[in-house]
JSON list of C-alpha atoms in Angstrom, two decimals:
[
{"chain": "A", "resi": 74, "resn": "MET", "atom": "CA", "xyz": [11.02, 30.95, 31.29]},
{"chain": "A", "resi": 75, "resn": "ASN", "atom": "CA", "xyz": [12.80, 34.72, 31.25]},
{"chain": "A", "resi": 76, "resn": "ILE", "atom": "CA", "xyz": [15.78, 35.24, 28.89]},
{"chain": "A", "resi": 77, "resn": "ILE", "atom": "CA", "xyz": [18.85, 37.27, 30.40]},
{"chain": "A", "resi": 78, "resn": "GLU", "atom": "CA", "xyz": [20.76, 37.84, 26.78]},
{"chain": "A", "resi": 79, "resn": "ALA", "atom": "CA", "xyz": [20.92, 35.63, 24.00]},
{"chain": "A", "resi": 80, "resn": "LYS", "atom": "CA", "xyz": [23.92, 35.93, 21.19]},
{"chain": "A", "resi": 81, "resn": "ASN", "atom": "CA", "xyz": [25.71, 33.80, 17.99]},
{"chain": "A", "resi": 82, "resn": "PRO", "atom": "CA", "xyz": [22.35, 33.19, 16.26]},
{"chain": "A", "resi": 83, "resn": "LYS", "atom": "CA", "xyz": [22.65, 30.60, 13.43]},
{"chain": "A", "resi": 84, "resn": "TYR", "atom": "CA", "xyz": [20.39, 28.70, 10.80]},
{"chain": "A", "resi": 85, "resn": "ILE", "atom": "CA", "xyz": [20.69, 24.51, 12.07]},
{"chain": "A", "resi": 86, "resn": "ALA", "atom": "CA", "xyz": [19.02, 23.59, 8.26]},
{"chain": "A", "resi": 87, "resn": "ALA", "atom": "CA", "xyz": [18.76, 24.98, 4.80]},
{"chain": "A", "resi": 88, "resn": "ASP", "atom": "CA", "xyz": [14.92, 25.55, 6.16]},
{"chain": "A", "resi": 89, "resn": "LYS", "atom": "CA", "xyz": [15.99, 28.51, 7.92]},
{"chain": "A", "resi": 90, "resn": "LYS", "atom": "CA", "xyz": [12.72, 26.98, 10.09]},
{"chain": "A", "resi": 91, "resn": "ILE", "atom": "CA", "xyz": [14.80, 26.74, 13.53]},
{"chain": "A", "resi": 92, "resn": "ILE", "atom": "CA", "xyz": [17.54, 29.56, 14.73]},
{"chain": "A", "resi": 93, "resn": "GLN", "atom": "CA", "xyz": [20.06, 27.93, 17.12]},
{"chain": "A", "resi": 94, "resn": "LEU", "atom": "CA", "xyz": [21.39, 30.54, 20.23]},
{"chain": "A", "resi": 95, "resn": "GLU", "atom": "CA", "xyz": [23.65, 30.56, 22.71]},
{"chain": "A", "resi": 96, "resn": "VAL", "atom": "CA", "xyz": [20.95, 31.70, 25.98]},
{"chain": "A", "resi": 97, "resn": "LYS", "atom": "CA", "xyz": [20.39, 32.84, 29.21]},
{"chain": "A", "resi": 98, "resn": "PHE", "atom": "CA", "xyz": [17.93, 32.01, 31.09]},
{"chain": "A", "resi": 99, "resn": "GLU", "atom": "CA", "xyz": [17.40, 33.96, 34.24]},
{"chain": "A", "resi": 100, "resn": "GLU", "atom": "CA", "xyz": [15.50, 31.08, 36.48]},
{"chain": "A", "resi": 101, "resn": "ILE", "atom": "CA", "xyz": [19.14, 28.97, 35.53]},
{"chain": "A", "resi": 102, "resn": "GLN", "atom": "CA", "xyz": [21.35, 31.77, 35.93]},
{"chain": "A", "resi": 103, "resn": "ASP", "atom": "CA", "xyz": [23.96, 29.90, 37.28]},
{"chain": "A", "resi": 104, "resn": "MET", "atom": "CA", "xyz": [24.51, 27.22, 34.31]},
{"chain": "A", "resi": 105, "resn": "GLY", "atom": "CA", "xyz": [25.55, 30.13, 31.72]},
{"chain": "A", "resi": 106, "resn": "PHE", "atom": "CA", "xyz": [24.94, 30.54, 28.04]},
{"chain": "A", "resi": 107, "resn": "LEU", "atom": "CA", "xyz": [23.07, 27.66, 26.61]},
{"chain": "A", "resi": 108, "resn": "PRO", "atom": "CA", "xyz": [22.22, 26.17, 23.40]},
{"chain": "A", "resi": 109, "resn": "PHE", "atom": "CA", "xyz": [18.55, 26.91, 22.62]},
{"chain": "A", "resi": 110, "resn": "GLY", "atom": "CA", "xyz": [17.07, 26.11, 19.12]},
{"chain": "A", "resi": 111, "resn": "ALA", "atom": "CA", "xyz": [13.61, 28.13, 18.58]},
{"chain": "A", "resi": 112, "resn": "THR", "atom": "CA", "xyz": [11.57, 28.35, 16.53]},
{"chain": "A", "resi": 113, "resn": "GLU", "atom": "CA", "xyz": [8.82, 30.35, 15.45]},
{"chain": "A", "resi": 114, "resn": "ASP", "atom": "CA", "xyz": [6.11, 28.02, 15.83]},
{"chain": "A", "resi": 115, "resn": "ASP", "atom": "CA", "xyz": [7.42, 26.76, 19.42]},
{"chain": "A", "resi": 116, "resn": "VAL", "atom": "CA", "xyz": [5.73, 24.87, 21.76]},
{"chain": "A", "resi": 117, "resn": "GLU", "atom": "CA", "xyz": [7.41, 27.36, 24.34]},
{"chain": "A", "resi": 118, "resn": "ALA", "atom": "CA", "xyz": [6.56, 30.77, 24.64]},
{"chain": "A", "resi": 119, "resn": "HIS", "atom": "CA", "xyz": [10.28, 31.99, 25.11]},
{"chain": "A", "resi": 120, "resn": "GLY", "atom": "CA", "xyz": [10.52, 29.97, 22.20]},
{"chain": "A", "resi": 121, "resn": "ARG", "atom": "CA", "xyz": [8.76, 31.92, 20.33]},
{"chain": "A", "resi": 122, "resn": "GLU", "atom": "CA", "xyz": [10.45, 35.06, 21.79]},
{"chain": "A", "resi": 123, "resn": "LEU", "atom": "CA", "xyz": [13.67, 34.12, 20.71]},
{"chain": "A", "resi": 124, "resn": "TYR", "atom": "CA", "xyz": [12.97, 33.19, 17.16]},
{"chain": "A", "resi": 125, "resn": "ARG", "atom": "CA", "xyz": [11.08, 36.65, 16.89]},
{"chain": "A", "resi": 126, "resn": "ARG", "atom": "CA", "xyz": [14.16, 38.49, 18.59]},
{"chain": "A", "resi": 127, "resn": "ALA", "atom": "CA", "xyz": [16.25, 36.59, 16.69]},
{"chain": "A", "resi": 128, "resn": "LEU", "atom": "CA", "xyz": [14.87, 37.58, 13.43]},
{"chain": "A", "resi": 129, "resn": "SER", "atom": "CA", "xyz": [14.89, 41.07, 13.70]},
{"chain": "A", "resi": 130, "resn": "GLY", "atom": "CA", "xyz": [18.26, 41.32, 14.62]},
{"chain": "A", "resi": 131, "resn": "GLU", "atom": "CA", "xyz": [18.77, 42.18, 18.55]},
{"chain": "A", "resi": 132, "resn": "PHE", "atom": "CA", "xyz": [20.94, 39.42, 18.72]},
{"chain": "A", "resi": 133, "resn": "GLY", "atom": "CA", "xyz": [22.65, 39.95, 16.07]},
{"chain": "A", "resi": 134, "resn": "GLU", "atom": "CA", "xyz": [22.88, 38.62, 12.25]},
{"chain": "A", "resi": 135, "resn": "ILE", "atom": "CA", "xyz": [21.52, 35.28, 11.86]},
{"chain": "A", "resi": 136, "resn": "GLU", "atom": "CA", "xyz": [24.41, 33.18, 10.77]},
{"chain": "A", "resi": 137, "resn": "GLU", "atom": "CA", "xyz": [23.24, 30.95, 7.18]},
{"chain": "A", "resi": 138, "resn": "PHE", "atom": "CA", "xyz": [23.44, 27.01, 7.24]},
{"chain": "A", "resi": 139, "resn": "VAL", "atom": "CA", "xyz": [26.24, 26.25, 6.12]},
{"chain": "A", "resi": 140, "resn": "ARG", "atom": "CA", "xyz": [26.51, 22.36, 4.89]},
{"chain": "A", "resi": 141, "resn": "ASP", "atom": "CA", "xyz": [29.71, 20.19, 6.04]},
{"chain": "A", "resi": 142, "resn": "LEU", "atom": "CA", "xyz": [31.17, 17.82, 3.49]},
{"chain": "A", "resi": 143, "resn": "GLU", "atom": "CA", "xyz": [32.34, 16.08, 6.03]},
{"chain": "A", "resi": 144, "resn": "THR", "atom": "CA", "xyz": [28.61, 15.58, 7.48]},
{"chain": "A", "resi": 145, "resn": "GLU", "atom": "CA", "xyz": [27.65, 15.32, 3.95]},
{"chain": "A", "resi": 146, "resn": "ARG", "atom": "CA", "xyz": [29.79, 12.72, 3.01]},
{"chain": "A", "resi": 147, "resn": "ALA", "atom": "CA", "xyz": [28.69, 10.50, 6.23]},
{"chain": "A", "resi": 148, "resn": "ASN", "atom": "CA", "xyz": [24.73, 11.42, 4.54]},
{"chain": "A", "resi": 149, "resn": "LYS", "atom": "CA", "xyz": [25.92, 10.08, 1.58]},
{"chain": "A", "resi": 150, "resn": "LEU", "atom": "CA", "xyz": [27.66, 7.13, 2.47]},
{"chain": "A", "resi": 151, "resn": "SER", "atom": "CA", "xyz": [24.21, 6.56, 4.81]},
{"chain": "A", "resi": 152, "resn": "GLU", "atom": "CA", "xyz": [22.10, 6.99, 1.64]},
{"chain": "A", "resi": 153, "resn": "LEU", "atom": "CA", "xyz": [24.13, 4.20, -0.61]},
{"chain": "A", "resi": 154, "resn": "SER", "atom": "CA", "xyz": [24.52, 1.64, 2.20]},
{"chain": "A", "resi": 155, "resn": "THR", "atom": "CA", "xyz": [20.55, 1.82, 2.68]},
{"chain": "A", "resi": 156, "resn": "ALA", "atom": "CA", "xyz": [20.17, 1.85, -1.45]},
{"chain": "A", "resi": 157, "resn": "PHE", "atom": "CA", "xyz": [22.82, -0.89, -0.81]},
{"chain": "A", "resi": 158, "resn": "GLU", "atom": "CA", "xyz": [20.41, -3.05, 1.70]},
{"chain": "A", "resi": 159, "resn": "ASP", "atom": "CA", "xyz": [17.45, -2.21, -0.32]},
{"chain": "A", "resi": 160, "resn": "ALA", "atom": "CA", "xyz": [18.89, -3.31, -4.03]},
{"chain": "A", "resi": 161, "resn": "SER", "atom": "CA", "xyz": [19.95, -6.77, -2.33]},
{"chain": "A", "resi": 162, "resn": "GLU", "atom": "CA", "xyz": [16.93, -7.23, -0.66]},
{"chain": "A", "resi": 163, "resn": "MET", "atom": "CA", "xyz": [14.78, -7.23, -3.73]},
{"chain": "A", "resi": 164, "resn": "ALA", "atom": "CA", "xyz": [17.35, -8.27, -6.23]},
{"chain": "A", "resi": 165, "resn": "HIS", "atom": "CA", "xyz": [15.74, -9.90, -9.43]},
{"chain": "A", "resi": 166, "resn": "LEU", "atom": "CA", "xyz": [17.36, -11.40, -12.82]},
{"chain": "A", "resi": 167, "resn": "THR", "atom": "CA", "xyz": [16.24, -13.03, -15.86]},
{"chain": "A", "resi": 168, "resn": "SER", "atom": "CA", "xyz": [17.91, -16.33, -15.68]},
{"chain": "A", "resi": 169, "resn": "SER", "atom": "CA", "xyz": [19.81, -18.33, -18.29]},
{"chain": "A", "resi": 170, "resn": "LEU", "atom": "CA", "xyz": [17.10, -20.70, -18.03]},
{"chain": "A", "resi": 171, "resn": "GLY", "atom": "CA", "xyz": [14.91, -18.35, -18.96]},
{"chain": "A", "resi": 172, "resn": "PHE", "atom": "CA", "xyz": [12.67, -17.12, -16.84]},
{"chain": "A", "resi": 173, "resn": "GLU", "atom": "CA", "xyz": [12.69, -13.89, -14.05]},
{"chain": "A", "resi": 174, "resn": "ILE", "atom": "CA", "xyz": [14.04, -15.55, -10.73]},
{"chain": "A", "resi": 175, "resn": "ASP", "atom": "CA", "xyz": [14.60, -14.12, -7.05]},
{"chain": "A", "resi": 176, "resn": "ALA", "atom": "CA", "xyz": [18.13, -12.83, -6.31]},
{"chain": "A", "resi": 177, "resn": "ASN", "atom": "CA", "xyz": [18.11, -12.52, -3.33]},
{"chain": "A", "resi": 178, "resn": "GLU", "atom": "CA", "xyz": [20.06, -13.96, 0.38]},
{"chain": "A", "resi": 179, "resn": "THR", "atom": "CA", "xyz": [16.63, -15.60, 0.75]},
{"chain": "A", "resi": 180, "resn": "ALA", "atom": "CA", "xyz": [16.53, -17.34, -2.72]},
{"chain": "A", "resi": 181, "resn": "ASN", "atom": "CA", "xyz": [20.19, -18.69, -2.39]},
{"chain": "A", "resi": 182, "resn": "ARG", "atom": "CA", "xyz": [19.81, -19.83, 0.53]},
{"chain": "A", "resi": 183, "resn": "ASP", "atom": "CA", "xyz": [16.91, -21.78, -0.49]},
{"chain": "A", "resi": 184, "resn": "ILE", "atom": "CA", "xyz": [18.87, -22.81, -4.02]},
{"chain": "A", "resi": 185, "resn": "GLU", "atom": "CA", "xyz": [21.20, -24.48, -1.83]},
{"chain": "A", "resi": 186, "resn": "GLY", "atom": "CA", "xyz": [18.81, -25.99, 0.74]},
{"chain": "A", "resi": 187, "resn": "LEU", "atom": "CA", "xyz": [17.40, -27.65, -2.55]},
{"chain": "A", "resi": 188, "resn": "THR", "atom": "CA", "xyz": [21.18, -28.59, -4.03]},
{"chain": "A", "resi": 189, "resn": "LEU", "atom": "CA", "xyz": [22.44, -30.70, -1.28]},
{"chain": "A", "resi": 190, "resn": "VAL", "atom": "CA", "xyz": [19.37, -33.22, -1.09]},
{"chain": "A", "resi": 191, "resn": "MET", "atom": "CA", "xyz": [18.81, -33.68, -4.62]},
{"chain": "A", "resi": 192, "resn": "SER", "atom": "CA", "xyz": [20.30, -35.97, -6.82]},
{"chain": "A", "resi": 193, "resn": "ASP", "atom": "CA", "xyz": [22.07, -35.44, -10.46]},
{"chain": "A", "resi": 194, "resn": "THR", "atom": "CA", "xyz": [19.20, -37.05, -11.55]},
{"chain": "A", "resi": 195, "resn": "ASP", "atom": "CA", "xyz": [15.97, -35.87, -9.60]},
{"chain": "A", "resi": 196, "resn": "THR", "atom": "CA", "xyz": [14.04, -32.81, -10.46]},
{"chain": "A", "resi": 197, "resn": "THR", "atom": "CA", "xyz": [12.16, -30.39, -8.31]},
{"chain": "A", "resi": 198, "resn": "LEU", "atom": "CA", "xyz": [9.32, -27.60, -8.63]},
{"chain": "A", "resi": 199, "resn": "PHE", "atom": "CA", "xyz": [10.85, -24.13, -8.69]},
{"chain": "A", "resi": 200, "resn": "CYS", "atom": "CA", "xyz": [8.16, -21.52, -7.57]},
{"chain": "A", "resi": 201, "resn": "ASP", "atom": "CA", "xyz": [9.65, -18.46, -10.28]},
{"chain": "A", "resi": 202, "resn": "TYR", "atom": "CA", "xyz": [9.77, -14.57, -9.56]},
{"chain": "A", "resi": 203, "resn": "ASN", "atom": "CA", "xyz": [6.48, -13.89, -11.03]},
{"chain": "A", "resi": 204, "resn": "ASN", "atom": "CA", "xyz": [5.32, -17.06, -8.72]},
{"chain": "A", "resi": 205, "resn": "GLN", "atom": "CA", "xyz": [5.58, -18.76, -12.06]},
{"chain": "A", "resi": 206, "resn": "PHE", "atom": "CA", "xyz": [6.00, -23.24, -11.55]},
{"chain": "A", "resi": 207, "resn": "HIS", "atom": "CA", "xyz": [8.88, -24.72, -13.77]},
{"chain": "A", "resi": 208, "resn": "GLU", "atom": "CA", "xyz": [10.42, -28.21, -13.17]},
{"chain": "A", "resi": 209, "resn": "VAL", "atom": "CA", "xyz": [13.49, -27.85, -13.12]},
{"chain": "A", "resi": 210, "resn": "THR", "atom": "CA", "xyz": [17.46, -30.61, -11.95]},
{"chain": "A", "resi": 211, "resn": "ARG", "atom": "CA", "xyz": [20.01, -29.89, -9.60]},
{"chain": "A", "resi": 212, "resn": "ALA", "atom": "CA", "xyz": [22.63, -28.78, -12.32]},
{"chain": "A", "resi": 213, "resn": "GLN", "atom": "CA", "xyz": [19.62, -25.89, -13.27]},
{"chain": "A", "resi": 214, "resn": "LEU", "atom": "CA", "xyz": [19.57, -25.14, -9.77]},
{"chain": "A", "resi": 215, "resn": "GLU", "atom": "CA", "xyz": [23.41, -24.41, -9.42]},
{"chain": "A", "resi": 216, "resn": "THR", "atom": "CA", "xyz": [22.95, -21.96, -12.92]},
{"chain": "A", "resi": 217, "resn": "MET", "atom": "CA", "xyz": [20.63, -19.71, -10.89]},
{"chain": "A", "resi": 218, "resn": "ARG", "atom": "CA", "xyz": [22.73, -19.92, -7.96]},
{"chain": "A", "resi": 219, "resn": "ARG", "atom": "CA", "xyz": [25.42, -19.18, -9.99]},
{"chain": "A", "resi": 220, "resn": "GLU", "atom": "CA", "xyz": [23.38, -16.65, -11.32]},
{"chain": "A", "resi": 221, "resn": "ILE", "atom": "CA", "xyz": [22.59, -15.32, -8.03]},
{"chain": "A", "resi": 222, "resn": "VAL", "atom": "CA", "xyz": [26.13, -14.77, -6.51]},
{"chain": "A", "resi": 223, "resn": "ALA", "atom": "CA", "xyz": [27.24, -13.07, -9.52]},
{"chain": "A", "resi": 224, "resn": "ASN", "atom": "CA", "xyz": [24.73, -10.72, -9.78]},
{"chain": "A", "resi": 225, "resn": "SER", "atom": "CA", "xyz": [25.55, -10.21, -5.62]},
{"chain": "A", "resi": 226, "resn": "GLN", "atom": "CA", "xyz": [28.84, -9.39, -6.91]},
{"chain": "A", "resi": 227, "resn": "ARG", "atom": "CA", "xyz": [27.68, -7.13, -9.31]},
{"chain": "A", "resi": 228, "resn": "LEU", "atom": "CA", "xyz": [26.01, -4.72, -6.76]},
{"chain": "A", "resi": 229, "resn": "TYR", "atom": "CA", "xyz": [28.88, -5.14, -4.56]},
{"chain": "A", "resi": 230, "resn": "GLN", "atom": "CA", "xyz": [31.19, -3.47, -8.03]},
{"chain": "A", "resi": 231, "resn": "ILE", "atom": "CA", "xyz": [28.74, -1.13, -8.20]},
{"chain": "A", "resi": 232, "resn": "LYS", "atom": "CA", "xyz": [28.58, -0.16, -4.66]},
{"chain": "A", "resi": 233, "resn": "TRP", "atom": "CA", "xyz": [32.15, 0.22, -4.33]},
{"chain": "A", "resi": 234, "resn": "GLN", "atom": "CA", "xyz": [32.24, 2.02, -6.93]},
{"chain": "A", "resi": 235, "resn": "TYR", "atom": "CA", "xyz": [29.56, 4.33, -5.56]},
{"chain": "A", "resi": 236, "resn": "ARG", "atom": "CA", "xyz": [31.56, 4.61, -2.48]},
{"chain": "A", "resi": 237, "resn": "SER", "atom": "CA", "xyz": [34.90, 5.39, -4.30]},
{"chain": "A", "resi": 238, "resn": "LEU", "atom": "CA", "xyz": [33.05, 8.98, -6.24]},
{"chain": "A", "resi": 239, "resn": "ILE", "atom": "CA", "xyz": [31.10, 9.89, -2.50]},
{"chain": "A", "resi": 240, "resn": "GLU", "atom": "CA", "xyz": [34.74, 9.75, -1.17]},
{"chain": "A", "resi": 241, "resn": "ALA", "atom": "CA", "xyz": [36.60, 11.42, -3.87]},
{"chain": "A", "resi": 242, "resn": "ALA", "atom": "CA", "xyz": [33.96, 14.24, -3.79]},
{"chain": "A", "resi": 243, "resn": "THR", "atom": "CA", "xyz": [36.08, 17.78, -2.87]},
{"chain": "A", "resi": 244, "resn": "THR", "atom": "CA", "xyz": [32.54, 19.31, -2.71]},
{"chain": "A", "resi": 245, "resn": "VAL", "atom": "CA", "xyz": [28.80, 19.29, -1.69]},
{"chain": "A", "resi": 246, "resn": "ASP", "atom": "CA", "xyz": [28.06, 19.76, -5.23]},
{"chain": "A", "resi": 247, "resn": "GLU", "atom": "CA", "xyz": [29.85, 17.11, -6.15]},
{"chain": "A", "resi": 248, "resn": "LEU", "atom": "CA", "xyz": [28.50, 15.11, -3.72]},
{"chain": "A", "resi": 249, "resn": "ASP", "atom": "CA", "xyz": [24.69, 16.33, -4.76]},
{"chain": "A", "resi": 250, "resn": "ALA", "atom": "CA", "xyz": [25.97, 15.34, -8.10]},
{"chain": "A", "resi": 251, "resn": "ILE", "atom": "CA", "xyz": [25.88, 11.96, -6.78]},
{"chain": "A", "resi": 252, "resn": "THR", "atom": "CA", "xyz": [22.53, 9.99, -7.99]},
{"chain": "A", "resi": 253, "resn": "ILE", "atom": "CA", "xyz": [22.90, 6.31, -6.10]},
{"chain": "A", "resi": 254, "resn": "ARG", "atom": "CA", "xyz": [20.26, 3.38, -7.84]},
{"chain": "A", "resi": 255, "resn": "PHE", "atom": "CA", "xyz": [21.54, -0.03, -8.43]},
{"chain": "A", "resi": 256, "resn": "ASP", "atom": "CA", "xyz": [18.85, -0.43, -11.00]},
{"chain": "A", "resi": 257, "resn": "LYS", "atom": "CA", "xyz": [19.17, -0.75, -14.46]},
{"chain": "A", "resi": 258, "resn": "THR", "atom": "CA", "xyz": [16.99, 0.35, -17.39]},
{"chain": "A", "resi": 259, "resn": "GLU", "atom": "CA", "xyz": [16.65, -2.22, -20.56]},
{"chain": "A", "resi": 260, "resn": "GLY", "atom": "CA", "xyz": [19.67, -2.66, -22.59]},
{"chain": "A", "resi": 261, "resn": "GLU", "atom": "CA", "xyz": [22.08, -0.69, -19.68]},
{"chain": "A", "resi": 262, "resn": "THR", "atom": "CA", "xyz": [24.87, -1.39, -18.53]},
{"chain": "A", "resi": 263, "resn": "ASP", "atom": "CA", "xyz": [26.47, -0.84, -15.04]},
{"chain": "A", "resi": 264, "resn": "GLU", "atom": "CA", "xyz": [28.86, 1.91, -16.52]},
{"chain": "A", "resi": 265, "resn": "HIS", "atom": "CA", "xyz": [25.82, 4.71, -15.34]},
{"chain": "A", "resi": 266, "resn": "VAL", "atom": "CA", "xyz": [27.61, 4.95, -12.02]},
{"chain": "A", "resi": 267, "resn": "GLN", "atom": "CA", "xyz": [30.66, 5.18, -13.55]},
{"chain": "A", "resi": 268, "resn": "THR", "atom": "CA", "xyz": [29.21, 8.30, -15.12]},
{"chain": "A", "resi": 269, "resn": "VAL", "atom": "CA", "xyz": [27.76, 9.91, -12.18]}
]
């Protein structure tokens, strides 16, 4: 395509690999100026030409990429949502019964199913997080279920704390300073969220 005119060059990302321009092409000039993203290694010759000419300053100074606070906030909230889903799916905990158990929704549903069909005097084999079997009673299953629900509520509380931090951020730098994590190291409490 033949370039008639181009204007308003700007980088569309921090890596400066794409320059967005408004371009009028000879073949479709009746459409006026159209947005076009040009790259150094563009598959189209006119894309490579636009990139080279923009870098030389022919179309004016290239506007720097500026990270928008609301876009970055939306990105951080999306990151939070993904991290929460991952943490919920991979959740496990050390039960008060002395062994590690899965603590996700599947485990909760499986334990609920067992408690519905067991009497108070029944026992069943239960496979823990490490694939070891334990003989447990209905009361012990109910204990594990309460622990799973408590852990789920803990994850939600962490999520809401992060969401509050993200919504309260007034700069992109403040958003960048928020490192989302749902895990705890040995002896750590969930207070790490409040100190982000």
